[in-house]
Amino acid sequence: MPADFSEPMRLHAYLARCGIASRRASEAYIVARRVSVNGSVVTQLGTKVASGDVVCVDGEAIALEAEKRYVLLNKPAGYVCSLADEKGRLVAADLLKPVYSERLYNVGRLDMYSTGLIIFTNDGAFAATLSHPSAELEKEYVVETSTNLPRALARDFEKGIRIKNVFYRCVRAEEINARKMRIVLVEGKNREIRRVFEYYETGIKNLSRIRIGSVTDSRLATGAFRELTKREVSGLLALCKNKQA
């Protein structure tokens, strides 16, 4: 279906507005030669598309999403946060498909074994704003361990820890009891909490995200989801220090 919009748009931004993936992930589609414009494969990231252009991904024509969606999922353990998985693992986005026909992608990630809140959307600008490190959007986690917490862990994590040349620092770390800790991050490097706890030789029984910015929902059952309210969407954007959307 031809693109229909007033001003030329960068291709990766167009893919995001079509609900293909976030802007950053859409760049990978282009580099991988999966995108064509008017029948020609495009690999240049700066390429722009205009109204009337026919854009295809993997040979299938795409179009701008008619309605923007913002969905909060309480992810169960055992699901990966990607649109597809070459290893055949369960995909979190598939939990939404019985209700939503739009192609929704995750904003940020939770690893396969972690549970808790994650947002799915087809709004590329919204996803880019929330997921960029400059947003400094807080995410809160509760960690349950198999052994007693080391006394220095919370203090050191707040001060900052360098592990294998990577610096990890949380905003807050608070012991709830001898085997449970509440942690707040703003950036969240890959498997950050797990790597810090491994460094202290402390096994994690359960790692769950309970808050994203101003959004929390203790009533949302594991595997369940709901749409964010307009107030929640605007509230999240207001908290982002970059405010790109």
CSV table of C-alpha atoms in Angstrom, one decimal:
chain,number,residue,atom,x,y,z
A,1,MET,CA,0.0,0.0,0.0
A,2,PRO,CA,1.5,3.4,-0.9
A,3,ALA,CA,2.7,5.7,1.8
A,4,ASP,CA,0.3,8.7,2.4
A,5,PHE,CA,1.7,11.6,4.4
A,6,SER,CA,2.5,15.3,3.9
A,7,GLU,CA,6.3,15.5,4.2
A,8,PRO,CA,9.1,13.1,3.2
A,9,MET,CA,10.1,10.9,6.1
A,10,ARG,CA,13.2,8.9,6.9
A,11,LEU,CA,12.7,5.3,6.1
A,12,HIS,CA,13.4,3.9,9.6
A,13,ALA,CA,10.9,6.4,11.1
A,14,TYR,CA,8.3,5.3,8.5
A,15,LEU,CA,8.9,1.6,9.4
A,16,ALA,CA,8.4,2.5,13.1
A,17,ARG,CA,5.1,4.4,12.3
A,18,CYS,CA,3.9,1.4,10.4
A,19,GLY,CA,4.4,-0.7,13.6
A,20,ILE,CA,7.3,-2.8,12.2
A,21,ALA,CA,9.7,-2.1,15.1
A,22,SER,CA,11.2,0.7,17.0
A,23,ARG,CA,13.2,3.2,15.0
A,24,ARG,CA,16.5,1.7,16.2
A,25,ALA,CA,15.4,-1.9,15.4
A,26,SER,CA,14.0,-0.7,12.0
A,27,GLU,CA,17.5,0.4,11.0
A,28,ALA,CA,18.5,-3.3,11.4
A,29,TYR,CA,15.8,-4.3,8.9
A,30,ILE,CA,17.2,-1.8,6.4
A,31,VAL,CA,20.8,-2.9,6.8
A,32,ALA,CA,19.7,-6.6,6.5
A,33,ARG,CA,18.2,-5.8,3.0
A,34,ARG,CA,14.7,-6.6,4.1
A,35,VAL,CA,13.2,-3.3,3.0
A,36,SER,CA,12.3,-2.2,-0.5
A,37,VAL,CA,10.9,1.1,-1.8
A,38,ASN,CA,9.1,1.1,-5.1
A,39,GLY,CA,10.5,-2.3,-5.9
A,40,SER,CA,14.2,-1.6,-5.1
A,41,VAL,CA,16.0,-2.9,-2.0
A,42,VAL,CA,17.2,0.0,0.2
A,43,THR,CA,20.2,-0.3,2.5
A,44,GLN,CA,21.0,3.4,3.1
A,45,LEU,CA,19.8,4.5,6.6
A,46,GLY,CA,19.3,8.1,5.5
A,47,THR,CA,16.8,7.2,2.7
A,48,LYS,CA,13.6,9.1,2.8
A,49,VAL,CA,10.2,8.1,1.5
A,50,ALA,CA,7.4,10.3,0.2
A,51,SER,CA,3.7,10.1,-0.2
A,52,GLY,CA,2.8,7.5,-2.9
A,53,ASP,CA,5.9,5.4,-2.4
A,54,VAL,CA,5.3,1.7,-2.0
A,55,VAL,CA,7.4,0.3,0.9
A,56,CYS,CA,7.7,-3.4,1.5
A,57,VAL,CA,9.3,-5.5,4.3
A,58,ASP,CA,10.2,-9.0,3.4
A,59,GLY,CA,8.2,-8.5,0.2
A,60,GLU,CA,5.0,-7.5,2.0
A,61,ALA,CA,3.6,-4.0,1.5
A,62,ILE,CA,3.2,-2.0,4.7
A,63,ALA,CA,1.2,1.1,5.7
A,64,LEU,CA,0.9,3.6,8.5
A,65,GLU,CA,-1.0,2.3,11.4
A,66,ALA,CA,-4.5,3.8,11.6
A,67,GLU,CA,-4.6,3.8,15.4
A,68,LYS,CA,-1.7,4.0,17.9
A,69,ARG,CA,-1.7,1.4,20.6
A,70,TYR,CA,-0.1,1.4,24.0
A,71,VAL,CA,-0.4,-1.9,25.9
A,72,LEU,CA,1.0,-2.9,29.3
A,73,LEU,CA,1.8,-6.6,29.7
A,74,ASN,CA,2.7,-8.5,32.9
A,75,LYS,CA,5.2,-10.8,31.2
A,76,PRO,CA,5.5,-14.3,32.5
A,77,ALA,CA,8.8,-16.1,32.8
A,78,GLY,CA,9.9,-18.1,29.8
A,79,TYR,CA,9.0,-15.5,27.2
A,80,VAL,CA,11.5,-13.5,25.2
A,81,CYS,CA,11.0,-9.8,24.2
A,82,SER,CA,11.3,-9.8,20.4
A,83,LEU,CA,8.9,-10.0,17.5
A,84,ALA,CA,10.2,-13.5,16.6
A,85,ASP,CA,12.7,-16.0,17.9
A,86,GLU,CA,15.0,-18.1,15.7
A,87,LYS,CA,15.4,-20.6,18.6
A,88,GLY,CA,11.7,-21.4,18.8
A,89,ARG,CA,11.2,-19.9,22.3
A,90,LEU,CA,7.9,-18.3,23.4
A,91,VAL,CA,7.5,-14.7,22.3
A,92,ALA,CA,5.9,-12.2,24.6
A,93,ALA,CA,4.3,-10.3,21.7
A,94,ASP,CA,2.3,-13.4,20.8
A,95,LEU,CA,0.3,-13.0,24.0
A,96,LEU,CA,-1.3,-9.9,22.5
A,97,LYS,CA,-2.2,-11.3,19.1
A,98,PRO,CA,-5.6,-12.7,20.1
A,99,VAL,CA,-6.8,-9.1,20.8
A,100,TYR,CA,-4.7,-6.8,18.6
A,101,SER,CA,-4.3,-7.1,14.8
A,102,GLU,CA,-1.7,-4.3,14.8
A,103,ARG,CA,2.0,-5.3,14.9
A,104,LEU,CA,3.0,-4.3,18.4
A,105,TYR,CA,6.6,-4.3,19.6
A,106,ASN,CA,8.2,-4.0,23.0
A,107,VAL,CA,9.6,-0.8,24.5
A,108,GLY,CA,12.8,-2.0,26.1
A,109,ARG,CA,13.3,-5.6,27.3
A,110,LEU,CA,13.0,-8.0,30.1
A,111,ASP,CA,15.1,-11.1,29.8
A,112,MET,CA,13.6,-14.5,29.3
A,113,TYR,CA,13.5,-15.5,33.0
A,114,SER,CA,12.4,-12.1,34.4
A,115,THR,CA,8.7,-11.2,34.9
A,116,GLY,CA,6.7,-8.1,35.2
A,117,LEU,CA,5.7,-5.0,33.4
A,118,ILE,CA,6.6,-4.2,29.8
A,119,ILE,CA,5.0,-1.8,27.3
A,120,PHE,CA,4.1,-2.7,23.7
A,121,THR,CA,3.3,-0.1,21.1
A,122,ASN,CA,3.1,0.7,17.4
A,123,ASP,CA,4.1,4.3,18.0
A,124,GLY,CA,7.7,4.6,17.0
A,125,ALA,CA,8.2,8.1,18.4
A,126,PHE,CA,6.8,7.1,21.7
A,127,ALA,CA,9.0,4.0,21.8
A,128,ALA,CA,12.1,6.0,20.9
A,129,THR,CA,11.6,8.5,23.6
A,130,LEU,CA,11.0,6.1,26.4
A,131,SER,CA,13.7,3.6,25.5
A,132,HIS,CA,16.6,6.1,24.9
A,133,PRO,CA,19.0,6.3,27.8
A,134,SER,CA,18.7,10.1,27.8
A,135,ALA,CA,15.1,9.8,28.9
A,136,GLU,CA,16.3,8.6,32.3
A,137,LEU,CA,12.9,7.0,32.9
A,138,GLU,CA,12.9,5.0,36.2
A,139,LYS,CA,12.1,1.3,36.2
A,140,GLU,CA,11.6,-0.4,39.5
A,141,TYR,CA,12.3,-4.1,40.3
A,142,VAL,CA,11.9,-6.5,43.1
A,143,VAL,CA,14.6,-9.2,43.4
A,144,GLU,CA,14.2,-12.4,45.5
A,145,THR,CA,17.3,-14.3,46.2
A,146,SER,CA,18.1,-17.9,47.2
A,147,THR,CA,20.5,-16.9,49.9
A,148,ASN,CA,20.8,-13.9,52.3
A,149,LEU,CA,21.8,-10.6,50.6
A,150,PRO,CA,25.4,-9.5,51.1
A,151,ARG,CA,25.4,-6.5,53.4
A,152,ALA,CA,27.4,-4.3,51.0
A,153,LEU,CA,25.4,-5.1,47.8
A,154,ALA,CA,22.8,-2.3,48.1
A,155,ARG,CA,25.4,0.3,49.1
A,156,ASP,CA,27.9,-0.6,46.4
A,157,PHE,CA,25.2,-0.8,43.7
A,158,GLU,CA,24.1,2.8,44.5
A,159,LYS,CA,27.7,4.0,44.5
A,160,GLY,CA,28.5,2.1,41.3
A,161,ILE,CA,30.3,-1.1,40.5
A,162,ARG,CA,32.7,-1.9,37.7
A,163,ILE,CA,32.4,-5.5,36.4
A,164,LYS,CA,34.5,-6.6,33.5
A,165,ASN,CA,35.0,-3.0,32.3
A,166,VAL,CA,31.3,-2.2,32.5
A,167,PHE,CA,30.1,0.3,35.1
A,168,TYR,CA,26.8,-0.5,36.8
A,169,ARG,CA,24.9,1.9,39.1
A,170,CYS,CA,21.3,2.0,40.3
A,171,VAL,CA,19.3,5.0,41.5
A,172,ARG,CA,18.2,3.2,44.6
A,173,ALA,CA,18.7,-0.2,46.2
A,174,GLU,CA,16.7,-1.0,49.4
A,175,GLU,CA,16.6,-4.3,51.3
A,176,ILE,CA,13.0,-5.4,52.0
A,177,ASN,CA,14.1,-8.3,54.1
A,178,ALA,CA,17.1,-10.7,54.2
A,179,ARG,CA,16.4,-12.2,50.8
A,180,LYS,CA,14.4,-9.5,49.0
A,181,MET,CA,15.6,-6.2,47.5
A,182,ARG,CA,13.9,-3.3,45.7
A,183,ILE,CA,16.0,-1.7,42.9
A,184,VAL,CA,15.4,1.4,40.8
A,185,LEU,CA,17.3,1.8,37.5
A,186,VAL,CA,17.2,4.6,34.9
A,187,GLU,CA,19.2,3.0,32.0
A,188,GLY,CA,19.3,-0.7,32.5
A,189,LYS,CA,22.2,-2.2,30.7
A,190,ASN,CA,21.9,-5.7,29.4
A,191,ARG,CA,21.1,-8.1,32.3
A,192,GLU,CA,22.4,-5.4,34.7
A,193,ILE,CA,20.8,-6.7,37.9
A,194,ARG,CA,21.7,-10.3,37.2
A,195,ARG,CA,25.3,-9.4,36.5
A,196,VAL,CA,25.7,-7.5,39.7
A,197,PHE,CA,24.1,-10.2,41.8
A,198,GLU,CA,26.3,-12.8,40.0
A,199,TYR,CA,29.4,-10.7,40.9
A,200,TYR,CA,28.3,-11.0,44.6
A,201,GLU,CA,27.7,-14.8,44.1
A,202,THR,CA,24.1,-14.3,45.1
A,203,GLY,CA,21.5,-16.4,43.2
A,204,ILE,CA,18.3,-14.9,42.0
A,205,LYS,CA,15.0,-16.8,42.5
A,206,ASN,CA,12.8,-14.2,41.0
A,207,LEU,CA,13.3,-10.9,39.2
A,208,SER,CA,10.2,-8.8,38.5
A,209,ARG,CA,9.7,-5.3,37.2
A,210,ILE,CA,6.9,-3.6,39.1
A,211,ARG,CA,7.0,0.0,37.8
A,212,ILE,CA,7.8,1.9,34.6
A,213,GLY,CA,8.0,5.6,35.3
A,214,SER,CA,4.6,6.5,36.8
A,215,VAL,CA,2.9,3.2,35.6
A,216,THR,CA,2.3,0.3,37.9
A,217,ASP,CA,-0.4,-2.2,38.2
A,218,SER,CA,-0.4,-4.8,41.0
A,219,ARG,CA,-3.8,-6.1,39.9
A,220,LEU,CA,-2.6,-7.2,36.5
A,221,ALA,CA,-2.3,-11.0,36.6
A,222,THR,CA,0.7,-12.7,35.1
A,223,GLY,CA,0.2,-13.0,31.4
A,224,ALA,CA,-2.5,-10.4,31.4
A,225,PHE,CA,-2.4,-7.1,29.6
A,226,ARG,CA,-4.4,-3.8,29.3
A,227,GLU,CA,-4.2,-0.6,27.3
A,228,LEU,CA,-2.5,2.4,28.9
A,229,THR,CA,-4.8,5.3,29.6
A,230,LYS,CA,-4.2,8.6,27.8
A,231,ARG,CA,-3.1,10.1,31.1
A,232,GLU,CA,-0.6,7.3,31.6
A,233,VAL,CA,0.9,7.8,28.1
A,234,SER,CA,1.2,11.5,28.6
A,235,GLY,CA,2.6,11.0,32.1
A,236,LEU,CA,5.3,8.7,30.8
A,237,LEU,CA,6.4,11.2,28.1
A,238,ALA,CA,6.4,14.0,30.7
A,239,LEU,CA,8.8,12.1,32.9
A,240,CYS,CA,11.3,11.6,30.0
A,241,LYS,CA,14.1,14.2,30.2
A,242,ASN,CA,14.7,14.0,26.4
A,243,LYS,CA,11.0,14.5,25.5
A,244,GLN,CA,11.5,13.7,21.8
A,245,ALA,CA,8.0,12.5,21.1
